[in-house]
Coordinates of C-alpha atoms and ligand atoms in Angstrom, one line a residue:
X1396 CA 59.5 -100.2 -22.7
X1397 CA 58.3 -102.1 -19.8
X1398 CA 58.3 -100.7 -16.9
X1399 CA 59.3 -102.5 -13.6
X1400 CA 55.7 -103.0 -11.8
X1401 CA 53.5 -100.0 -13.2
X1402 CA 49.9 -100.5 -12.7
X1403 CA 46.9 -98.4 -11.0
X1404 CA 45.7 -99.7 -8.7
X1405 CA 49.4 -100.1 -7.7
X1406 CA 50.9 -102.8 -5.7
X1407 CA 54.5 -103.6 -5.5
X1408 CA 55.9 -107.2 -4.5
X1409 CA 56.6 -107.0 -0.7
X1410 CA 59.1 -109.4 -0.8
X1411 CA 61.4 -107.5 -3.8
X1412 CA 64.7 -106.2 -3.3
X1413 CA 67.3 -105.0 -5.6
X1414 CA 70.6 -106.9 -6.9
X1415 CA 72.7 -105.5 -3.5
X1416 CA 75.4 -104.2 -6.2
X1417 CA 72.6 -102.0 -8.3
X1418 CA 72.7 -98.2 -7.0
X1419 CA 68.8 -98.0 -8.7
X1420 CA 65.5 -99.9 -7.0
X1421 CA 64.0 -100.1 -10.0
X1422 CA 66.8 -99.4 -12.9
X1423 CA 64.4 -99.2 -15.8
X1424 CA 62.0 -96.7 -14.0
X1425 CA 65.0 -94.7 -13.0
X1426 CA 67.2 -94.4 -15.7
X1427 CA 64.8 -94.7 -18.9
X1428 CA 64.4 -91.9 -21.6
X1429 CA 61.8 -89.3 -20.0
X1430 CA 59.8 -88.6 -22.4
X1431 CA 58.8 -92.5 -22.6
X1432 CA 58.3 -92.0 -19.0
X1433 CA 56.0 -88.9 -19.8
X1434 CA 54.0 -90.7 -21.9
X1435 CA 53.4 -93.6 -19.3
X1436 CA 52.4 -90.6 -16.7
X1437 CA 50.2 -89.4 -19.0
X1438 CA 48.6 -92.4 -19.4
X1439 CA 48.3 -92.7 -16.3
X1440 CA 47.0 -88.9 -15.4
X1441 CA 44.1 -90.0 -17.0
X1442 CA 43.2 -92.9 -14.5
X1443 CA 43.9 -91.4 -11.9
X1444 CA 41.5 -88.8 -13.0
X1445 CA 39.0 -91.4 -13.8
X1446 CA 39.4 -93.1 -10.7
X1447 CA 38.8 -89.5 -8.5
X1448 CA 36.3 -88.7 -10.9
X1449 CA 34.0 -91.7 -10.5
X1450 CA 34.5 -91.8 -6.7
X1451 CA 34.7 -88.7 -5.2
X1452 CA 31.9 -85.5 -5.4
X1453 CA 35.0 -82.7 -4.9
X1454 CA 37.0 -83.7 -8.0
X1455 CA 33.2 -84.1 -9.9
X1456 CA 32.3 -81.1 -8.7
X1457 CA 35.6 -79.1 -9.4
X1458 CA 36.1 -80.5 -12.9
X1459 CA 32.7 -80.1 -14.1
X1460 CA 32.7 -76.7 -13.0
X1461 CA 35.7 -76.3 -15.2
X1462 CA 34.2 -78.2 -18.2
X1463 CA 36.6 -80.9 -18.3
X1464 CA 36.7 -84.7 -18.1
X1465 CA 39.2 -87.2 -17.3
X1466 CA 38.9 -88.7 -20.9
X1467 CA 40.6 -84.8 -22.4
X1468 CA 43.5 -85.4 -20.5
X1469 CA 46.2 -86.2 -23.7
X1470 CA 48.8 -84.3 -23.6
X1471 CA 50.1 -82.2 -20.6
X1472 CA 48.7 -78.8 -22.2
X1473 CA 45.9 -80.1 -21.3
X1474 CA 46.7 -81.5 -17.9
X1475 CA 48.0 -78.0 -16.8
X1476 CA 44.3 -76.4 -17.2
X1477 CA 43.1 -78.8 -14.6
X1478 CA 42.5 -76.5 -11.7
X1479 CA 44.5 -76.2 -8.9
X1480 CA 43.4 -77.8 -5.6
X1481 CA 44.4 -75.4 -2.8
X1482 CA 44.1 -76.0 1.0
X1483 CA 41.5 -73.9 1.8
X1484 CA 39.3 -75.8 -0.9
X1485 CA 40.3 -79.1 1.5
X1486 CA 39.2 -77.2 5.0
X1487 CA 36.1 -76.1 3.2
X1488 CA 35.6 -80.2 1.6
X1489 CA 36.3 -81.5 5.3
X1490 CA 34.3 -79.3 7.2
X1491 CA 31.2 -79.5 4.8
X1492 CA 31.8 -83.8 5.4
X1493 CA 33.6 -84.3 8.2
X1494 CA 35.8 -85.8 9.1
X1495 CA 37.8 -86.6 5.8
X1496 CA 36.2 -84.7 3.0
X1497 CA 34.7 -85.4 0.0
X1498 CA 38.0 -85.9 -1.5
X1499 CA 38.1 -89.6 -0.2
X1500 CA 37.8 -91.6 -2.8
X1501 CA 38.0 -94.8 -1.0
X1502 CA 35.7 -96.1 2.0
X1503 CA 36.3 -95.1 5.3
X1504 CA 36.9 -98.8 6.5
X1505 CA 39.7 -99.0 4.1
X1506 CA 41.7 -95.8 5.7
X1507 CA 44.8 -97.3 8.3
X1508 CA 46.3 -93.9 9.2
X1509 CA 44.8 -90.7 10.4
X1510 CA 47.5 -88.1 10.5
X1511 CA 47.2 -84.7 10.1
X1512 CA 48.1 -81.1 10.0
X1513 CA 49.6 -79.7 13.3
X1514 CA 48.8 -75.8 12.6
X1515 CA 47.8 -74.1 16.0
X1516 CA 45.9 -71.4 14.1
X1517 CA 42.7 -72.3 12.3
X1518 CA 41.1 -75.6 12.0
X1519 CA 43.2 -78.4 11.3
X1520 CA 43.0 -80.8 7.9
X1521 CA 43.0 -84.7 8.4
X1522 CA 44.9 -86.5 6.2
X1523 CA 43.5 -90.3 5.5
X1524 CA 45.8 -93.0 4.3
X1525 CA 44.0 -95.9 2.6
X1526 CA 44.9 -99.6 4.0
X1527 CA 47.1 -100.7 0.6
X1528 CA 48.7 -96.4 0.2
X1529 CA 50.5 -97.5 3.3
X1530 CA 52.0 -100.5 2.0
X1531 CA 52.5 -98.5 -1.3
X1532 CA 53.9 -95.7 0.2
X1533 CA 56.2 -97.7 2.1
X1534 CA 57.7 -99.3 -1.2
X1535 CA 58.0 -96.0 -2.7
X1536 CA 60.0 -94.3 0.1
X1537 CA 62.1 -97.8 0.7
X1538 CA 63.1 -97.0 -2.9
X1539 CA 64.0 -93.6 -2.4
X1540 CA 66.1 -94.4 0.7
X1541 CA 67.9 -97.3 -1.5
X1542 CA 68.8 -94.2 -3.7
X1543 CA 70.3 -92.3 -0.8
X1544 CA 72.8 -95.2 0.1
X1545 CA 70.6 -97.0 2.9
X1546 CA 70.8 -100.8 3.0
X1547 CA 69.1 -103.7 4.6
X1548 CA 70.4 -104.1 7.9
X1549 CA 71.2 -100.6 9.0
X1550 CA 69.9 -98.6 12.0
X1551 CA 68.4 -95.8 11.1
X1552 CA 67.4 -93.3 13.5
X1553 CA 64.1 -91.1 13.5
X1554 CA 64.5 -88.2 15.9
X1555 CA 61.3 -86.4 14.7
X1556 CA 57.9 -86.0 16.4
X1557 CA 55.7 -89.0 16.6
X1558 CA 52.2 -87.6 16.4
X1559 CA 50.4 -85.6 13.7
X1560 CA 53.4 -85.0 11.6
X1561 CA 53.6 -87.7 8.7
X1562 CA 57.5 -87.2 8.4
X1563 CA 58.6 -89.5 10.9
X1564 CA 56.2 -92.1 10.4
X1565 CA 56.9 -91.8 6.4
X1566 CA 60.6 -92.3 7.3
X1567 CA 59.9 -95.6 9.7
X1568 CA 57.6 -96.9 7.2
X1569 CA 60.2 -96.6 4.4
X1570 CA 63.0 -98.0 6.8
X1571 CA 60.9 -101.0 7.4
X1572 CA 60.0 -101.8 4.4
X1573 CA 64.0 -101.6 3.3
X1574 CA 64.8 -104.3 5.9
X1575 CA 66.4 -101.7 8.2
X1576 CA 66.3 -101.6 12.0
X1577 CA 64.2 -98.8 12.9
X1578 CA 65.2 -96.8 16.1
X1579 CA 61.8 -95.1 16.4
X1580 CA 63.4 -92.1 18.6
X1581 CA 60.9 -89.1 18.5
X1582 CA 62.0 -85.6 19.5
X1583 CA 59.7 -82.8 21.6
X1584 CA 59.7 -84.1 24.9
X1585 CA 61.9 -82.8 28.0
X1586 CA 65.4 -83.7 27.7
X1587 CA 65.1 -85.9 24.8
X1588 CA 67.3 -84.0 22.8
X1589 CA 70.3 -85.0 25.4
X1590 CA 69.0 -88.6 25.3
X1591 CA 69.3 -88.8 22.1
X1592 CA 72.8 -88.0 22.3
X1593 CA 73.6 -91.1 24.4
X1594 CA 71.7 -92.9 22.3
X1595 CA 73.6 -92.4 18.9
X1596 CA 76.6 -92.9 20.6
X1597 CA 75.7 -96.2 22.0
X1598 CA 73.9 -97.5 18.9
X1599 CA 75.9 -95.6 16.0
X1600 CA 73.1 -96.4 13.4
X1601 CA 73.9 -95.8 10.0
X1602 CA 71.1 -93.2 8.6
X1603 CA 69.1 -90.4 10.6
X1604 CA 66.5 -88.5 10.2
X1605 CA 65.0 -85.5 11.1
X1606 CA 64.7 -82.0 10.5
X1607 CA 67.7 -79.4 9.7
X1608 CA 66.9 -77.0 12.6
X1609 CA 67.1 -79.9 15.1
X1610 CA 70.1 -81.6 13.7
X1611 CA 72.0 -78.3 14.6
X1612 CA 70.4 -78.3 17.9
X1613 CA 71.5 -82.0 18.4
X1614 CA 75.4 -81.3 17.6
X1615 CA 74.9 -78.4 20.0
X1616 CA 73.6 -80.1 22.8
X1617 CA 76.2 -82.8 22.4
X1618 CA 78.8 -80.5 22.3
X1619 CA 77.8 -79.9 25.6
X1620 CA 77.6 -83.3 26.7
X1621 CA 81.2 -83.2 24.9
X1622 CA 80.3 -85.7 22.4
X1623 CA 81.4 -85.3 19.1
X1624 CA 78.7 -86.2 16.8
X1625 CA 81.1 -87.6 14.5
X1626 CA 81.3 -90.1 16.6
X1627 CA 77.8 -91.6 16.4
X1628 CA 79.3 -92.6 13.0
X1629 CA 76.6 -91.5 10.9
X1630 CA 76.5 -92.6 7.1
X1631 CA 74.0 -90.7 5.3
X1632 CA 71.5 -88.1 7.4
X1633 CA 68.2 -87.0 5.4
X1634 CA 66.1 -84.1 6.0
X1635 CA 62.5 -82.9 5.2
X1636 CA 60.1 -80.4 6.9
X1637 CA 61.6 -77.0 6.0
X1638 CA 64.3 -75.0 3.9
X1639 CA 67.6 -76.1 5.4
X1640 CA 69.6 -79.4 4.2
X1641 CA 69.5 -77.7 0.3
X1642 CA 70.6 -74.1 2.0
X1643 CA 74.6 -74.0 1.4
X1644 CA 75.8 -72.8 4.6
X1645 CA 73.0 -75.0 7.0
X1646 CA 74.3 -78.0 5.2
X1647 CA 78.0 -77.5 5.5
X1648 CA 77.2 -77.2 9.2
X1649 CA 75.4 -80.2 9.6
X1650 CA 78.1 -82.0 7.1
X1651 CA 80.9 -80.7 9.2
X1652 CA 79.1 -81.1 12.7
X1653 CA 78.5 -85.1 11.6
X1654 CA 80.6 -86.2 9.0
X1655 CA 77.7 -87.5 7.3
X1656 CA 76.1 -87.2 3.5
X1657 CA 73.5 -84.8 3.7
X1658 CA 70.2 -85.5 1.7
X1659 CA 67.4 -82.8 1.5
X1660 CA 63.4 -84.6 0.6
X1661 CA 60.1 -83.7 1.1
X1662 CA 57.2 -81.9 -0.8
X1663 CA 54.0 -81.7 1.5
X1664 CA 52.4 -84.3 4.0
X1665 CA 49.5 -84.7 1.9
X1666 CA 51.8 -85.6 -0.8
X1667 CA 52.7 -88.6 0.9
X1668 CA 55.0 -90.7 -0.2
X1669 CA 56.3 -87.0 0.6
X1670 CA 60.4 -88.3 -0.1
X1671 CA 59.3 -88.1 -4.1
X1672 CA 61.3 -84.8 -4.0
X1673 CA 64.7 -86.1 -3.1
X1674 CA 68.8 -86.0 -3.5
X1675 CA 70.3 -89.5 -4.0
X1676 CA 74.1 -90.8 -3.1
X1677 CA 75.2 -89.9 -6.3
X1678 CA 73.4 -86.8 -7.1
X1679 CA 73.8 -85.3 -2.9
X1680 CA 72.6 -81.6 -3.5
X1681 CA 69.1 -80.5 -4.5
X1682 CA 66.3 -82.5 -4.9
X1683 CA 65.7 -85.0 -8.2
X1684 CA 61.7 -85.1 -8.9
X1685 CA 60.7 -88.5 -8.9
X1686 CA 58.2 -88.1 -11.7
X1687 CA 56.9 -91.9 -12.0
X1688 CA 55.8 -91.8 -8.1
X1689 CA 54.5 -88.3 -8.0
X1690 CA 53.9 -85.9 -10.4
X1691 CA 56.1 -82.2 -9.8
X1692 CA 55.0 -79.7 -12.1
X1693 CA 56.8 -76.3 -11.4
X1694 CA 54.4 -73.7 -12.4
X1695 CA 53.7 -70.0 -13.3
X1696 CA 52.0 -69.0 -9.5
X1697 CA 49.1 -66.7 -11.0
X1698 CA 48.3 -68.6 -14.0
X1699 CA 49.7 -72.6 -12.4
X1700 CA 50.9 -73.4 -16.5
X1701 CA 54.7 -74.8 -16.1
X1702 CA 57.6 -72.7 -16.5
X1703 CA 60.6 -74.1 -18.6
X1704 CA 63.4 -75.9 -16.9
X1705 CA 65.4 -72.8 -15.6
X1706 CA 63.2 -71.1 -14.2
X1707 CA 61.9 -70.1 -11.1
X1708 CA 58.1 -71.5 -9.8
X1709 CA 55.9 -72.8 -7.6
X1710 CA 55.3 -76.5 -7.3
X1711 CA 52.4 -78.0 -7.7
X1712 CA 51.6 -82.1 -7.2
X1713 CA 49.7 -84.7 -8.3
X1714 CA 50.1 -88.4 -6.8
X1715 CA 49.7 -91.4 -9.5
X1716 CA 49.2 -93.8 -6.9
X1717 CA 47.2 -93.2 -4.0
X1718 CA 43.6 -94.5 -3.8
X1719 CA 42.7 -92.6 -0.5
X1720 CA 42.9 -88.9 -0.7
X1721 CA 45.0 -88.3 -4.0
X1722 CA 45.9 -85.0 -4.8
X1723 CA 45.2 -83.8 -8.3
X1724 CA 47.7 -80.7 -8.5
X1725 CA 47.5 -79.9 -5.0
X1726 CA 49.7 -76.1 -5.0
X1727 CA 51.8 -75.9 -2.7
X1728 CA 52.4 -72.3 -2.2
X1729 CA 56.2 -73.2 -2.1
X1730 CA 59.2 -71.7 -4.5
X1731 CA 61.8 -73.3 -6.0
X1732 CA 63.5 -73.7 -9.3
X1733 CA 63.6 -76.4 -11.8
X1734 CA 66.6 -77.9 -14.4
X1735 CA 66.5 -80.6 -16.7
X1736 CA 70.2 -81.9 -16.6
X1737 CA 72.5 -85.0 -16.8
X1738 CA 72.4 -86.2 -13.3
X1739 CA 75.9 -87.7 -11.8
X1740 CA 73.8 -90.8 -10.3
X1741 CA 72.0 -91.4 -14.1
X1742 CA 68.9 -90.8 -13.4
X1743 CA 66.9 -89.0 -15.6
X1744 CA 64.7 -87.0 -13.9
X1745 CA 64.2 -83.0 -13.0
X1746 CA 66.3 -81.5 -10.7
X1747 CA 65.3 -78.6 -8.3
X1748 CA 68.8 -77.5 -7.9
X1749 CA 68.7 -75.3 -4.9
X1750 CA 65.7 -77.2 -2.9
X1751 CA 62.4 -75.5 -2.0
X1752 CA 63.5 -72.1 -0.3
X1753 CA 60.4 -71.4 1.1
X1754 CA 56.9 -70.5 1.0
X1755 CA 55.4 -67.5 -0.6
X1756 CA 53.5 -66.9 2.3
X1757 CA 56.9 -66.4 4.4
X1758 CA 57.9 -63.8 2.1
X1759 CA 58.7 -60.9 3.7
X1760 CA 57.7 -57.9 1.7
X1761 CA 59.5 -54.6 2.9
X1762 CA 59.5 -51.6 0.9
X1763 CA 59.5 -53.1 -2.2
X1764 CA 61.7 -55.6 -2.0
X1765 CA 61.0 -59.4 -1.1
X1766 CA 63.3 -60.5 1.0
X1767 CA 63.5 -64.7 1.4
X1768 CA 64.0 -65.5 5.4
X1769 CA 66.6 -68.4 4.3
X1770 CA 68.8 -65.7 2.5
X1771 CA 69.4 -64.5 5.9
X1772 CA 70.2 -67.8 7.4
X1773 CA 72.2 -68.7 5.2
X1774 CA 74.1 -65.5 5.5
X1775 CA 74.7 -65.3 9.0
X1776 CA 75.8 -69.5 9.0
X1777 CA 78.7 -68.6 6.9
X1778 CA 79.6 -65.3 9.3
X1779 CA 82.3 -66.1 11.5
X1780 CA 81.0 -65.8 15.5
X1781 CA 77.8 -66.4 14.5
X1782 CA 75.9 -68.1 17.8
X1783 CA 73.8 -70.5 15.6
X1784 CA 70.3 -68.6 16.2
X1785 CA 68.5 -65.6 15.3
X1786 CA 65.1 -64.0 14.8
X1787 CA 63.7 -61.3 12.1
X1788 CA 61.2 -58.8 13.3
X1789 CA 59.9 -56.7 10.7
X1790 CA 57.3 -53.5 11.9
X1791 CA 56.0 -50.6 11.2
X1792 CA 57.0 -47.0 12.6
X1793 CA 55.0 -44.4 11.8
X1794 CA 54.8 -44.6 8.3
X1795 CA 58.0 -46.7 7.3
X1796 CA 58.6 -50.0 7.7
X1797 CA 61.4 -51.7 9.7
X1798 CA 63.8 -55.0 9.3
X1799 CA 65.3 -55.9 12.4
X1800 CA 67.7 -58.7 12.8
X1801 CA 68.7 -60.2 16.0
X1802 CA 71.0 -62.6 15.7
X1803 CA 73.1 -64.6 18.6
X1804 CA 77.4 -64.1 18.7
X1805 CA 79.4 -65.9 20.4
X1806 CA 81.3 -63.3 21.3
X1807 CA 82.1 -61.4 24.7
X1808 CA 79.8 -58.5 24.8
X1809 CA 82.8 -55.6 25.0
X1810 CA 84.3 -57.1 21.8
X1811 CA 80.9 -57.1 19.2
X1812 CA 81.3 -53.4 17.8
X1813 CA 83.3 -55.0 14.4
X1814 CA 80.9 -57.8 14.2
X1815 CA 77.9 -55.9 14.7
X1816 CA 78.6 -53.6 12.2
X1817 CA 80.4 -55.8 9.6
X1818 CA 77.3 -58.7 9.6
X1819 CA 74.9 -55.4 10.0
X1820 CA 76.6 -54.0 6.6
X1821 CA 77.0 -57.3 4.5
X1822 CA 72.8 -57.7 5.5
X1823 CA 72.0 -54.9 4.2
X1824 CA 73.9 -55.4 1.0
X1825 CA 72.8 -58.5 0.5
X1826 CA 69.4 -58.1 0.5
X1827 CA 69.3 -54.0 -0.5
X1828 CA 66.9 -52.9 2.3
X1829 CA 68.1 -50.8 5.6
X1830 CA 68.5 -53.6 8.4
X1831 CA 69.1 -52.9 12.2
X1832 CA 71.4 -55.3 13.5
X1833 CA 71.7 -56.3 16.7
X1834 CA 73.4 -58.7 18.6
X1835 CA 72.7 -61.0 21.6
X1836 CA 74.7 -63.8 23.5
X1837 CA 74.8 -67.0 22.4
X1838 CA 72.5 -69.9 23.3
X1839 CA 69.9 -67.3 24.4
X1840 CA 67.4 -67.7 21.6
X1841 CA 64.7 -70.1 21.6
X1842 CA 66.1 -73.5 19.2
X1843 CA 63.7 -75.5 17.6
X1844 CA 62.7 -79.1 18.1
X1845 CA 60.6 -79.0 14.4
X1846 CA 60.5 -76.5 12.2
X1847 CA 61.9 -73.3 13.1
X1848 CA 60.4 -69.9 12.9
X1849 CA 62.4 -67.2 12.9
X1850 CA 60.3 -64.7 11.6
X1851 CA 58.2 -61.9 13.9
X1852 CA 55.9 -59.8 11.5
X1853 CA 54.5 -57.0 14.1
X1854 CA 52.9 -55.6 10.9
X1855 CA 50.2 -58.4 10.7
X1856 CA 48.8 -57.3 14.3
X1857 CA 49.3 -53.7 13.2
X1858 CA 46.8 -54.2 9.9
X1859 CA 44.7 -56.3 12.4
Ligands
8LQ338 N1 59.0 -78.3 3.4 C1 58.9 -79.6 3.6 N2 60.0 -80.2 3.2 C2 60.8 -79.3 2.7 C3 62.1 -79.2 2.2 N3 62.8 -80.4 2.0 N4 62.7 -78.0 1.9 C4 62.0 -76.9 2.0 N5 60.7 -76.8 2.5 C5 60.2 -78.0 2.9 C6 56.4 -84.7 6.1 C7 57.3 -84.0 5.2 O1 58.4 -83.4 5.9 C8 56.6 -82.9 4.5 C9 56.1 -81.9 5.4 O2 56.9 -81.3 6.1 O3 54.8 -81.7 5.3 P1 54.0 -80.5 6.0 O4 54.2 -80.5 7.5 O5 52.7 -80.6 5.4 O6 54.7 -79.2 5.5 C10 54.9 -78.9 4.1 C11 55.7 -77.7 3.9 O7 57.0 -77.8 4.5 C12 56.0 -77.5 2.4 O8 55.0 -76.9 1.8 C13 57.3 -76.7 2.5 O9 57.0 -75.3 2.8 C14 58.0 -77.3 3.8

């Protein structure tokens, strides 16, 4: 079966658009028999293999450690003994051969982006995009977006950070190449949030996008301005960056504050085209896997071997197109679940039904249970009262550990005994450890303008 415009080195036809009636970019490519399209990724594992293997001395040096060469790559048994690449192997590869790594396969004159990682603790990873992964990266998320419902001629709006973080650049260069205005907005400076507001009122673009936490804090902060955010007239709003537009009660929220279709993307900025994990119009909730622009394995986290659809994993990435830095099953340390089922939009690929709910590492571990932080928020979004932010300190007394949740009511402080102790009780039963609840008055808690962080472990300073 031909596929439309498969070929590595990839470059799509900048001038191509869809037939305006067809809900797919590229109908073959999205709606053809998997395992044809398995066999074409496979095919194409392999050189992109070749390709890192002949041009970079990190993927040599990893692979021959591991006794393996791009030519045993035939079947995906064999791709899943190809060994992870994790970040600390890239901080390691970039601060041996500064300032890219040894991971770049392509010369630096060819690299048109430096973006990068905007951790405050540690030293931070720079992420180079090659000259021609740009453009390709563009065509790949202008695909995606045509998925979601976006069309050539409509405003979207980017109310994300423009600096390190790929997300909002990702999302202009997608809108761009779609034929959309772009309203390159930004977010993180004094009183832009409120700006914003009068901004979407006065332009009432047709897509947005940003992340969950700071959606919520828009509607709030025009709710103060007394704008209703359904009037900004949104059509489709899509998300990546964190846990959020795939948890149920955070996207009724944002659904109910805006009136708009929520879509929830993203896998990892150096999985750019990062939107490969994404919902479509027809298919709103989860996150399809996009397997013929990246490659989403959901694996086994000790042993990184796939699990079978209906199970629970970590997912690991591999791009099929980029010539710069491409990751060859990058893990992501994330978790998430994985179906294969009909999808109402007819595409046929993998579906990660409930999103990515968070990362390992956020965890929280408390006598013996594990207790995901996006459990809670999406507990306390569905309790009535609820002030719209809270915090989870977990620390140790004496010998025990302790869960503390602090979350804001809207409530009059004499008049919090029932809720205290009714959102206290369902906690704890939800997520079968003791919990001290406590309450405090709305709008009092820090909101984000990125990706919130909710969670205070007083332990780590204690093992320090
Ligand atoms: N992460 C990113 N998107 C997520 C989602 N939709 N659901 C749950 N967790 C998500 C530029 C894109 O937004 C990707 C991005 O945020 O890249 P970063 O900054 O490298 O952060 C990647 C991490 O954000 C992932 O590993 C997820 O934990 C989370």
């Amino acid at each position: 079966m031909e596929m439309e415009q498969w070929a590595f080195p990839t470059r799509y036809d900048q001038d191509y658009l869809p037939d305006p009636g067809s809900p797919y970019w590229f109908p073959v490519r999205e709606t053809m028999d998997p395992a044809e399209r398995d066999a074409a990724v496979l095919v194409r594992l392999r050189e992109v293999m070749d390709y890192a293997y002949s041009t970079s001395s990190f993927y040599r040096r990893k692979w021959d450690a591991a006794g393996l060469k791009p030519a045993d790559i035939t079947s995906f048994e064999a791709f899943e003994q190809v060994p992870v690449v994790t970040k600390a192997e890239m901080r390691e590869s970039q601060a041996t051969h500064p300032p890219f790594g040894d991971y770049l396969c392509c010369d630096e004159s060819e690299v048109h982006h430096i973006h990068g990682t905007s951790g405050t603790t540690g030293a931070p990873t720079a992420f180079a995009l090659g000259r021609r992964d740009w453009e390709v990266i563009a065509d790949n998320q202008a695909r995606i977006l045509w998925g979601m419902g976006v069309r050539p001629g409509d405003t979207v709006f980017v109310a994300a950070l423009f600096s390190l973080y790929l997300g909002s650049w990702g999302a202009m260069t997608a809108a761009e190449r779609l034929r959309c205005r772009v309203l390159p907005f930004g977010a993180g400076a004094q009183g832009m949030t409120a700006r914003a507001v009068t901004w979407l009122a006065r332009v009432k673009p047709a897509a947005f996008y940003a992340t969950p936490s700071y959606a919520l804090r828009l509607a709030e902060v025009a709710e103060q301005e007394k704008i209703d955010p359904r009037e900004f007239g949104l059509k489709v709003m899509f998300f990546s960056g964190e846990p959020g537009a795939s948890i149920p009660t955070v996207r009724r929220a944002i659904e109910d504050a805006f009136g708009a279709t929520v879509i929830d993307c993203g896998t990892m900025a150096e999985m750019t085209p990062f939107m490969s994990a994404s919902a479509t119009a027809g298919t709103p909730d989860g996150m399809l896997l996009w397997q013929d622009i990246v490659w989403h394995e959901v694996c086994d986290p000790a042993s990184f071997r796939t699990v079978p659809y209906g199970s629970e994993g970590t997912p690991v990435y591999t791009h099929l197109e980029r010539t710069s830095q491409p990751m060859i099953r990058l893990a992501s340390n994330d978790l998430t679940r994985w179906v294969m089922e009909d999808n109402p939009c007819g595409r046929t690929y993998p579906k990660l039904p409930d999103g990515v709910y968070g990362r390992i590492d956020d965890m929280i571990h408390i006598r013996g249970e594990n207790v995901y932080p996006t459990e809670v928020d999406n507990f306390l979004r569905g309790v009535p009262d609820y002030g719209g932010e809270h915090r989870i300190v977990v620390r140790r007394t004496g010998s025990m550990d302790e869960m503390i949740v602090r979350a804001e009511t809207t409530l009059p402080p004499g008049e919090r005994s029932g809720f205290e102790s009714t959102t206290g009780a369902g906690l704890q039963s939800l997520l079968g450890v003791r919990v001290t609840f406590e309450s405090v008055d709305a709008h009092t808690l820090e909101r984000a303008e990125h990706k919130a962080r909710r969670v205070v472990d007083e332990r780590e300073h204690t093992r320090r």
